[in-house]
mmCIF file of C-alpha atoms and ligand atoms in Angstrom:
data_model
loop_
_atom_site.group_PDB
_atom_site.id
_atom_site.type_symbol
_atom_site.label_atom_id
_atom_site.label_comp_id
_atom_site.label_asym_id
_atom_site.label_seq_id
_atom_site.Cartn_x
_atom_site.Cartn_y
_atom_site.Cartn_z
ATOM 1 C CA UNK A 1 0.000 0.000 0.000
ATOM 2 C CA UNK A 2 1.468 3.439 -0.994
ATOM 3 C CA UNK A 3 1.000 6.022 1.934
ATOM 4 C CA UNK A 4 0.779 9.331 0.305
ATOM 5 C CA UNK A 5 2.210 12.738 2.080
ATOM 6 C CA UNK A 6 -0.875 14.624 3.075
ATOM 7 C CA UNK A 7 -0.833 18.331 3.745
ATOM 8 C CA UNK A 8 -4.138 18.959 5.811
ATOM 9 C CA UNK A 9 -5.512 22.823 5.166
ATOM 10 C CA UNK A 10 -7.748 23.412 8.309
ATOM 11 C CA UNK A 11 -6.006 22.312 11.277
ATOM 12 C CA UNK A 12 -8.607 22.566 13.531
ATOM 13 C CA UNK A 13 -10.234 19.821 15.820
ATOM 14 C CA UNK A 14 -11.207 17.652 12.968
ATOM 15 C CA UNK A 15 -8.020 18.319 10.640
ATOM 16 C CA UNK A 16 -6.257 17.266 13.501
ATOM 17 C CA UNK A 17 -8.029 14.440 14.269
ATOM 18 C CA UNK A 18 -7.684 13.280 10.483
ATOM 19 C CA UNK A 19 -4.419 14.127 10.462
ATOM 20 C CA UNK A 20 -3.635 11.758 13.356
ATOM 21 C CA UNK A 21 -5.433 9.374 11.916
ATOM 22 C CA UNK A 22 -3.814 9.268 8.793
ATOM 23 C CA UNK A 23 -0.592 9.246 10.796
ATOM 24 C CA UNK A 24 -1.316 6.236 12.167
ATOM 25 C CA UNK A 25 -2.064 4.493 9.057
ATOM 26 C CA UNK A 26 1.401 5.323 7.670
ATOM 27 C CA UNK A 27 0.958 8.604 5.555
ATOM 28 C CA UNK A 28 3.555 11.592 5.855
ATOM 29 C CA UNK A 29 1.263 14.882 7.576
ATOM 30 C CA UNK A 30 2.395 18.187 7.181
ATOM 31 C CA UNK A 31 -0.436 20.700 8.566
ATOM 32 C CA UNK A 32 -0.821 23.869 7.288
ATOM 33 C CA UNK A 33 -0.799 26.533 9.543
ATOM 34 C CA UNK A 34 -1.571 30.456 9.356
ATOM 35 C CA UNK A 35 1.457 32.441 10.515
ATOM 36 C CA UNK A 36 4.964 30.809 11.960
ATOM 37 C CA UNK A 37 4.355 27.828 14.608
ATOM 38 C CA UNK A 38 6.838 25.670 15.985
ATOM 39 C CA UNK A 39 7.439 22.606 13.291
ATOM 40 C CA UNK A 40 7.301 20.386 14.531
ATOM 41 C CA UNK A 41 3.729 20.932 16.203
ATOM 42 C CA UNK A 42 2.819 18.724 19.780
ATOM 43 C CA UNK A 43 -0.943 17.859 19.971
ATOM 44 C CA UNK A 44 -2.692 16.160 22.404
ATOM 45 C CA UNK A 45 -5.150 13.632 21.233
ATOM 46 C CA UNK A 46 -8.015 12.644 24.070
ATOM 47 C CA UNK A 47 -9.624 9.567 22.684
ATOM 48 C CA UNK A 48 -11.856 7.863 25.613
ATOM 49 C CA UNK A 49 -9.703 6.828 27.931
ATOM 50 C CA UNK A 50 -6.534 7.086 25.788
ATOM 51 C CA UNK A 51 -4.335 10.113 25.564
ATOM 52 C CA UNK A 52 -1.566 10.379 23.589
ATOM 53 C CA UNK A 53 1.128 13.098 22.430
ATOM 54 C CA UNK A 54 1.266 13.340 18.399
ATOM 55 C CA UNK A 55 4.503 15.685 16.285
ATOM 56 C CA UNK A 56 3.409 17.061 12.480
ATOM 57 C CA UNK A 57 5.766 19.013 10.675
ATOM 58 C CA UNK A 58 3.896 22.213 9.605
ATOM 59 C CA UNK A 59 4.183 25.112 6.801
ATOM 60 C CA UNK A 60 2.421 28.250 5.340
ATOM 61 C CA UNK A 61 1.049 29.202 2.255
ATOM 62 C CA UNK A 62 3.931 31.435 1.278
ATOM 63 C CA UNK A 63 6.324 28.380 1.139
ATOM 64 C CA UNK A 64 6.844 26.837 -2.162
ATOM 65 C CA UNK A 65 7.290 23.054 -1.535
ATOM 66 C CA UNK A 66 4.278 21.240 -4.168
ATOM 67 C CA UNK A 67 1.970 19.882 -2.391
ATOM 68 C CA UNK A 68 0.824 16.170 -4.472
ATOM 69 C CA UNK A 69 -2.220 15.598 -1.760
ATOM 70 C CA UNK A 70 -4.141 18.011 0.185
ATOM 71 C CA UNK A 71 -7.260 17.536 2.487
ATOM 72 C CA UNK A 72 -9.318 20.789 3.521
ATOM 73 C CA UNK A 73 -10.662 20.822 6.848
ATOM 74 C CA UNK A 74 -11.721 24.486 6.988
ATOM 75 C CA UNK A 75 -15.224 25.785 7.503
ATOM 76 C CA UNK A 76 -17.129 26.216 4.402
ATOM 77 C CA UNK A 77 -16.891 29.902 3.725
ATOM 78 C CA UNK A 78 -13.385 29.571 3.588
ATOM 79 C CA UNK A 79 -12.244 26.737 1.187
ATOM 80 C CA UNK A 80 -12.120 28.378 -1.822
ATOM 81 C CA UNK A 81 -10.067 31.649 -0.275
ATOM 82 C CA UNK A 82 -7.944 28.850 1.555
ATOM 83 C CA UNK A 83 -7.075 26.409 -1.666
ATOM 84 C CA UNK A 84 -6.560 29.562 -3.214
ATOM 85 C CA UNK A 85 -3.538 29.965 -1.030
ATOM 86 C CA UNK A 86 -2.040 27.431 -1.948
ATOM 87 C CA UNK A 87 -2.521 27.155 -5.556
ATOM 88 C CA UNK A 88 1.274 27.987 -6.313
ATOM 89 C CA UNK A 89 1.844 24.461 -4.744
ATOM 90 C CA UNK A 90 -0.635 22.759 -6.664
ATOM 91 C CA UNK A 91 -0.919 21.123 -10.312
ATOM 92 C CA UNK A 92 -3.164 19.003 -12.639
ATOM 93 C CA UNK A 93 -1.396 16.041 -10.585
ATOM 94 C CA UNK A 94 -2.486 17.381 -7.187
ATOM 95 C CA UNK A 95 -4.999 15.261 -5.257
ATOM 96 C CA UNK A 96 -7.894 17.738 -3.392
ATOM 97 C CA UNK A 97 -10.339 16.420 -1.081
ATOM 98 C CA UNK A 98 -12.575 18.701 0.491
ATOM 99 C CA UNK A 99 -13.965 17.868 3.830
ATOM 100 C CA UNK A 100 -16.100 20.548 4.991
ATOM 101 C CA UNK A 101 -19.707 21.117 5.995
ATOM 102 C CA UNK A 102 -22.462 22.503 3.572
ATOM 103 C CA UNK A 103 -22.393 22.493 0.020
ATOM 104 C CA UNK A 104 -21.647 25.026 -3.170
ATOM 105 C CA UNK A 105 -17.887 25.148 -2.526
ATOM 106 C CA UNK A 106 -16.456 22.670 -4.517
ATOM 107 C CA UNK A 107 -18.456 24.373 -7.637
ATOM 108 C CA UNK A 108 -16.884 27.655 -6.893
ATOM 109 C CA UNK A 109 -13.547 25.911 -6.375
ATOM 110 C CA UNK A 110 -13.830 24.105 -9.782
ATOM 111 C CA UNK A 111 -15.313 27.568 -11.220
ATOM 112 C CA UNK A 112 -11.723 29.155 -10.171
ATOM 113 C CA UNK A 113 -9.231 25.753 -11.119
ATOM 114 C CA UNK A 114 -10.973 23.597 -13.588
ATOM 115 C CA UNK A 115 -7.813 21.217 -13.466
ATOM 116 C CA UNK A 116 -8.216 20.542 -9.968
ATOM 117 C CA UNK A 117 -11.375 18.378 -9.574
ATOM 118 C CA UNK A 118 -11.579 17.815 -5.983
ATOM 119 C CA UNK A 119 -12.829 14.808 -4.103
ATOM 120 C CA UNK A 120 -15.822 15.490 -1.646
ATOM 121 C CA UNK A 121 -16.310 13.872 1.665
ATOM 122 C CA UNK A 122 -18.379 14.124 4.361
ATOM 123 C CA UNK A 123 -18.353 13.016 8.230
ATOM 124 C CA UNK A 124 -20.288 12.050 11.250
ATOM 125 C CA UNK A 125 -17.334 12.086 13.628
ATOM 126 C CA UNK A 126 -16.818 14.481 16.294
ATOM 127 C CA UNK A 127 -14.270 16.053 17.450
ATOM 128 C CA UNK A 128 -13.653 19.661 19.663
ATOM 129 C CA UNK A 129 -10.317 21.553 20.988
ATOM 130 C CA UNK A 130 -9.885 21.139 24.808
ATOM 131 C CA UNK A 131 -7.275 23.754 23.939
ATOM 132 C CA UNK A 132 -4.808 25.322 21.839
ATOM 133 C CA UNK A 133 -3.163 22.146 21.398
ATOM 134 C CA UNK A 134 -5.350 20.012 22.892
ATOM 135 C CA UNK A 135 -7.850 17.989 20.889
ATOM 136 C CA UNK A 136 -10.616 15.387 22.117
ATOM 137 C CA UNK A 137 -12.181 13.076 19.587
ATOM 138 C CA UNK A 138 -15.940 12.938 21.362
ATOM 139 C CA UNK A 139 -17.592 10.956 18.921
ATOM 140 C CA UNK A 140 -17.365 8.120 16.579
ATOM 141 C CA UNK A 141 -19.071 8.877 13.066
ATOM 142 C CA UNK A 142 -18.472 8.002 9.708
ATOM 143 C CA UNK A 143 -16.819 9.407 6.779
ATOM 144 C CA UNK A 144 -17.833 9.026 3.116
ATOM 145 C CA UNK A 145 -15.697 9.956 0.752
ATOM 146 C CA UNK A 146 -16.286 10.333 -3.389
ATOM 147 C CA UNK A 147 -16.236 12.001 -6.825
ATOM 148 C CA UNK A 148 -18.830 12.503 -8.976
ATOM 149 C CA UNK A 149 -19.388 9.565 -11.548
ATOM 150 C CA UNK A 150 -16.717 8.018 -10.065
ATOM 151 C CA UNK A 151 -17.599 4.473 -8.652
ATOM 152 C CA UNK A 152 -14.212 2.963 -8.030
ATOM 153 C CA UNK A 153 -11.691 4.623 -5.396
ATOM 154 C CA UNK A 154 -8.518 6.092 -6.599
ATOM 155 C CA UNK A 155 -4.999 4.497 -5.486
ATOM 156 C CA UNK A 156 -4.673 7.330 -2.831
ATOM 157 C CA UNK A 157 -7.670 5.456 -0.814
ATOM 158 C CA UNK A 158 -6.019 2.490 -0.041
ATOM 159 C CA UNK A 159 -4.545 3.975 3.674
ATOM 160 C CA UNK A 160 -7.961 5.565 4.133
ATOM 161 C CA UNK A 161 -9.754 2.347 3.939
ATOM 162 C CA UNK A 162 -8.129 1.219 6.485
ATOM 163 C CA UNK A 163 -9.629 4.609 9.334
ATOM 164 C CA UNK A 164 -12.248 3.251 11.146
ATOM 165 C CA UNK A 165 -15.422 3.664 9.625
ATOM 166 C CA UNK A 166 -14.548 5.328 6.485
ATOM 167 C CA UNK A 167 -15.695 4.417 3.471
ATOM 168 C CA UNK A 168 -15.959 5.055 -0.761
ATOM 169 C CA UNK A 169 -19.377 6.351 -1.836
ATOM 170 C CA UNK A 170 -20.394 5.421 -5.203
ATOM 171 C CA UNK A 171 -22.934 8.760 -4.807
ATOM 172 C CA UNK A 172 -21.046 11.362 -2.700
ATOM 173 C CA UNK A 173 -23.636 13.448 -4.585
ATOM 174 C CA UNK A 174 -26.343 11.788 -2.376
ATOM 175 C CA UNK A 175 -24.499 11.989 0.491
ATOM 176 C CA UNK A 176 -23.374 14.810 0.375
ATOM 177 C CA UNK A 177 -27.136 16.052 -0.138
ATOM 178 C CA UNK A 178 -28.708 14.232 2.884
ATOM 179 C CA UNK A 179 -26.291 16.167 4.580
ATOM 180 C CA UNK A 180 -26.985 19.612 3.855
ATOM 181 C CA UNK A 181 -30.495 18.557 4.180
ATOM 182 C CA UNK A 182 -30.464 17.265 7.770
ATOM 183 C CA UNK A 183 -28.194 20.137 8.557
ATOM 184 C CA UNK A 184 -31.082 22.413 7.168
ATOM 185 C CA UNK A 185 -33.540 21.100 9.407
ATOM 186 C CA UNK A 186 -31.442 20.833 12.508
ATOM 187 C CA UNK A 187 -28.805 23.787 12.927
ATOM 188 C CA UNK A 188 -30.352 27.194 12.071
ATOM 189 C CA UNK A 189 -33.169 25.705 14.087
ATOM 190 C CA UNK A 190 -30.617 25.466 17.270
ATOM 191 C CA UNK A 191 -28.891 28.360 16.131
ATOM 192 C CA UNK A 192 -31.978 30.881 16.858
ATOM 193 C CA UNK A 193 -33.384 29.059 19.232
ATOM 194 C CA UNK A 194 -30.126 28.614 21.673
ATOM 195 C CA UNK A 195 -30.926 25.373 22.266
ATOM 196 C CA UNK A 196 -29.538 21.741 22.656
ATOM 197 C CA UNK A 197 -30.226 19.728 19.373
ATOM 198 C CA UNK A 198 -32.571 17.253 21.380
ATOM 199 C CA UNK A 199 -34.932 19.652 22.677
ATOM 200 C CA UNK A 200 -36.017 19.854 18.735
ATOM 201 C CA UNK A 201 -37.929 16.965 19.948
ATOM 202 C CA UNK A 202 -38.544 17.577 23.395
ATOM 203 C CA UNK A 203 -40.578 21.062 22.819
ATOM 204 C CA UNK A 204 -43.185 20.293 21.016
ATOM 205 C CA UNK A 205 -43.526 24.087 19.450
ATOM 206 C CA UNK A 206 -40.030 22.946 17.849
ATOM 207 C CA UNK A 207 -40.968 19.847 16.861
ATOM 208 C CA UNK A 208 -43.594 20.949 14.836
ATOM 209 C CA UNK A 209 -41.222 23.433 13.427
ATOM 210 C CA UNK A 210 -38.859 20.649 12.417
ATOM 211 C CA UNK A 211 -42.098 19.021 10.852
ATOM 212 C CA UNK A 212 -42.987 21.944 8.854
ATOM 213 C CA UNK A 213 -39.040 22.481 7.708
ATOM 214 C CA UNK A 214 -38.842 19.308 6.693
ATOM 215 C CA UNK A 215 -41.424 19.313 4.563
ATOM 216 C CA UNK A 216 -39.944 21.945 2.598
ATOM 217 C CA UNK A 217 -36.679 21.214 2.765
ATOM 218 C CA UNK A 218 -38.386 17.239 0.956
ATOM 219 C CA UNK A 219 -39.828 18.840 -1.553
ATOM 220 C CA UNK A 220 -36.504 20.870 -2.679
ATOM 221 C CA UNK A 221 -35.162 17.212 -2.045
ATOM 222 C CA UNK A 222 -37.306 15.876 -4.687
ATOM 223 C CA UNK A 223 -36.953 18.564 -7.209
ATOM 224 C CA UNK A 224 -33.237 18.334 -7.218
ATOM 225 C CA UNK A 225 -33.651 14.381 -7.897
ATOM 226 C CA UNK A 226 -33.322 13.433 -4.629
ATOM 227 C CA UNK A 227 -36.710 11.088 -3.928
ATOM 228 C CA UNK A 228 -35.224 8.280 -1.766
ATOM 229 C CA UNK A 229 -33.725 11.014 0.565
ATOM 230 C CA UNK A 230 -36.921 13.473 0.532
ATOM 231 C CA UNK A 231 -39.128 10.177 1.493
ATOM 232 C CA UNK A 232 -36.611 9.159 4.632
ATOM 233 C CA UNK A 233 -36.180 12.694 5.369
ATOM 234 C CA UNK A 234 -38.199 13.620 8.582
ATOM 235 C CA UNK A 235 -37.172 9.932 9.888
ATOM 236 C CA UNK A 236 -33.233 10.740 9.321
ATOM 237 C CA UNK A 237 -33.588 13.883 11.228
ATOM 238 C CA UNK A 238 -35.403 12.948 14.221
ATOM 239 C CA UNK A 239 -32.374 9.575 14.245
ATOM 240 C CA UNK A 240 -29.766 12.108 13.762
ATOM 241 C CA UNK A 241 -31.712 14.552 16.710
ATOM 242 C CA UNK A 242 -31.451 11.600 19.132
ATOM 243 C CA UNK A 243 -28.115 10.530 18.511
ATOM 244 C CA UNK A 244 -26.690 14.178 18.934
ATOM 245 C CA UNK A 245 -29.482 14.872 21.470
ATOM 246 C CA UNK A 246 -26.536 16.516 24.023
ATOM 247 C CA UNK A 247 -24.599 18.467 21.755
ATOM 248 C CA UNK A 248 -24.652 21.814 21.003
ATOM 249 C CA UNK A 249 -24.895 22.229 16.670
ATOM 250 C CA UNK A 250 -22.006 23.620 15.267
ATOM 251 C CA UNK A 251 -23.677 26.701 13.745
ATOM 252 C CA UNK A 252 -24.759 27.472 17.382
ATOM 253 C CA UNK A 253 -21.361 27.116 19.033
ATOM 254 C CA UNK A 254 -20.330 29.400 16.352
ATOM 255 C CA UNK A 255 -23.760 32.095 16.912
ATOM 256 C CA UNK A 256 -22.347 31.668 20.723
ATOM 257 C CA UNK A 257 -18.401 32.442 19.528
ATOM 258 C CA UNK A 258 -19.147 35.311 17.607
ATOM 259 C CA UNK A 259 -17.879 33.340 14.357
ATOM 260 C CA UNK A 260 -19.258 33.408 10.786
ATOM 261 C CA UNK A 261 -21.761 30.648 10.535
ATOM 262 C CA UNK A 262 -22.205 28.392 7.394
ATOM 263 C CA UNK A 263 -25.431 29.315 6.746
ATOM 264 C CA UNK A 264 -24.616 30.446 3.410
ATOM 265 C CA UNK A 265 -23.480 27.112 2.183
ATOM 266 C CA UNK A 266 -26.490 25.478 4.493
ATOM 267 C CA UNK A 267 -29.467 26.605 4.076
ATOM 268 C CA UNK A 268 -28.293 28.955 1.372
ATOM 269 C CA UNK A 269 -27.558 26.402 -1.125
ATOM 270 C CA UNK A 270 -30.668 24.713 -0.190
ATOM 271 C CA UNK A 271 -32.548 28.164 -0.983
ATOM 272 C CA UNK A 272 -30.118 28.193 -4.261
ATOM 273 C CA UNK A 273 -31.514 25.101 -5.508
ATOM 274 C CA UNK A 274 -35.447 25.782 -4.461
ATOM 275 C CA UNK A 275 -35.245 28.962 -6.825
ATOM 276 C CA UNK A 276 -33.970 26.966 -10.016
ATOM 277 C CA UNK A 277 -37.299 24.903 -9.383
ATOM 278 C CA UNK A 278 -39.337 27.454 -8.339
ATOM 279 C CA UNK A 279 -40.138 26.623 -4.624
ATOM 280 C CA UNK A 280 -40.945 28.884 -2.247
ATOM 281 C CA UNK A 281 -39.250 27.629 1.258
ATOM 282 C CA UNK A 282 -40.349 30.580 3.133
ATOM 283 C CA UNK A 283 -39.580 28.805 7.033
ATOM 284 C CA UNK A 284 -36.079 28.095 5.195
ATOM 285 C CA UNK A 285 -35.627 32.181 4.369
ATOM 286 C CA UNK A 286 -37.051 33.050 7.406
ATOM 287 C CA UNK A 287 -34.457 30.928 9.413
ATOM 288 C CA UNK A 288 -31.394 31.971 6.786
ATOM 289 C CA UNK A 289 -32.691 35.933 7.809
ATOM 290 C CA UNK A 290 -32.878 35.352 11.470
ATOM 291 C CA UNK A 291 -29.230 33.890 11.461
ATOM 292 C CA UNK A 292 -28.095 36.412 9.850
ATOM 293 C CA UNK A 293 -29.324 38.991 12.334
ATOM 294 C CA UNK A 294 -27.355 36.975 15.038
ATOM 295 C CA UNK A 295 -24.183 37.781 13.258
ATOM 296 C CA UNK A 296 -23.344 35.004 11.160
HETATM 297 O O1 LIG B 301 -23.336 20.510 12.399
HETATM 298 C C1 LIG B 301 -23.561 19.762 13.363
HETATM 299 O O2 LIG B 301 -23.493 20.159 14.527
HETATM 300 C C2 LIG B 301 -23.871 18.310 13.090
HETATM 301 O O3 LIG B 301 -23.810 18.083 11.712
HETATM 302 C C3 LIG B 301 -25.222 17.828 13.629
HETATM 303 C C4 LIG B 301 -25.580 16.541 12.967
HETATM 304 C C5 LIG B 301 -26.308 18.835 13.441
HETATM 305 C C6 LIG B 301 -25.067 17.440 15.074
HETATM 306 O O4 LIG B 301 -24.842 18.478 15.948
#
């Protein structure tokens, strides 16, 4: 099995926690950092009861180095800006996978580089920053990881196959979809609502507001050629509400941080695609609005 040299774009709590993984299963990591850190960089990985001290080399965008393999960890609004960066390092032979939430990037990444065809995955793992350097895998999840019209892995997969739980998709574009679509119904909700993604359920004013959202977001669903995912819709959500029933959604923690949310490449793209077909998704717009007032 060739282990390829990744260079991970993103180094937050799940870069990291890719990057380690990776590590483990014999690839070369070099993280990409902002401005000068020491290089090699000492993170602390918290996984259950295990705890363990992990080196990556690191560099910046301004070096010149090529980069053959690079996966993007960043939050949505900034992977094209961020790949941008680096496109000195890159070439037609360079192997992209993007790795973020939401959806529309990869479009506007492809719109910029046409060579660069990136890979698309997407994960249920979770995984938050104790501290600086201090990272603490919380949850297991799984990772699905594809190319359009592309049902057979490239060679690079082969020491990804072998991270727990991570597989090729055959239809990232389904994936990828169902998504964004249980994201739509689930964080924007939490976001104005400063809530815990359970009590969706447990109030029953939200509940029925998860009801009525994911109606529309089904219908969008079905328009864009979705069906199978617009009929298991409202069951998916409530599955994915009780399995996350503790946690705070990531667009609230970033409402709560001050931070840009990714509500533009959430609920956004899902507005994007209801105007090509014509559907009004007004508790969608409403949501997108009231996010926006929070800041995000
Ligand atoms: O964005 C998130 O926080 C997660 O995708 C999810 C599934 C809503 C759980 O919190």
């Amino acid at each position: 099995m060739t282990a390829h040299h990744w260079h991970v774009l993103g180094a937050g709590a799940m870069g990291c926690l890719f990057a380690a993984r990776l590590q483990d299963s014999g690839c070369d990591i070099t993280l990409v950092v902002r401005d000068t850190r020491p290089d090699p960089l000492a993170l602390v990985l918290e996984d259950g009861e295990d705890t363990r001290e992990m080196k990556f080399p690191t560099t910046t965008a301004a070096d010149r180095a090529p980069i053959s393999h690079l996966l993007v960890t960043t939050k949505a609004y900034d992977v094209v800006d961020a790949v941008s960066s680096l496109a000195h390092r890159l070439d037609r032979d360079s192997q992209v996978l993007l790795l973020a939430n939401g959806l529309g990037f990869a479009s506007e990444l492809s719109g910029r580089y046409p060579w660069l065809a990136p890979y698309c995955g997407t994960t249920t793992e979770g995984a938050y920053r104790v501290s600086s350097f201090r990272i603490r895998h919380a949850g297991h999840g799984a990772t699905r990881i594809g190319r359009s019209g592309e049902p057979n892995p490239p060679a690079w997969f082969a020491p990804w196959r072998a991270l727990e739980n991570c597989l090729w998709e055959q239809d990232i574009d389904s994936a990828l979809w169902e998504k964004l679509a249980v994201n739509c119904a689930i964080n924007p909700l939490t976001a104005v609502h400063d809530c815990r993604n359970g009590e969706l359920l447990s109030r029953p004013e939200l509940a029925r507001e998860v009801d009525a959202l994911c109606n529309e977001i089904a219908r969008v669903s079905e328009a864009a050629e979705f069906a199978p995912i617009a009929a298991g819709l409202r069951a998916r959500v409530e599955e994915v509400i009780r399995n996350t029933a503790s946690n705070h959604s990531s667009m609230l923690q970033d409402c709560r941080a001050g931070r840009t949310t990714e509500i533009d490449y959430i609920t956004g793209q899902l507005l994007r695609v209801a105007d090509l077909h014509g559907i009004a998704a007004p508790r969608n717009r409403s949501l997108l609005e009231q996010v926006k007032r929070l800041g995000g």
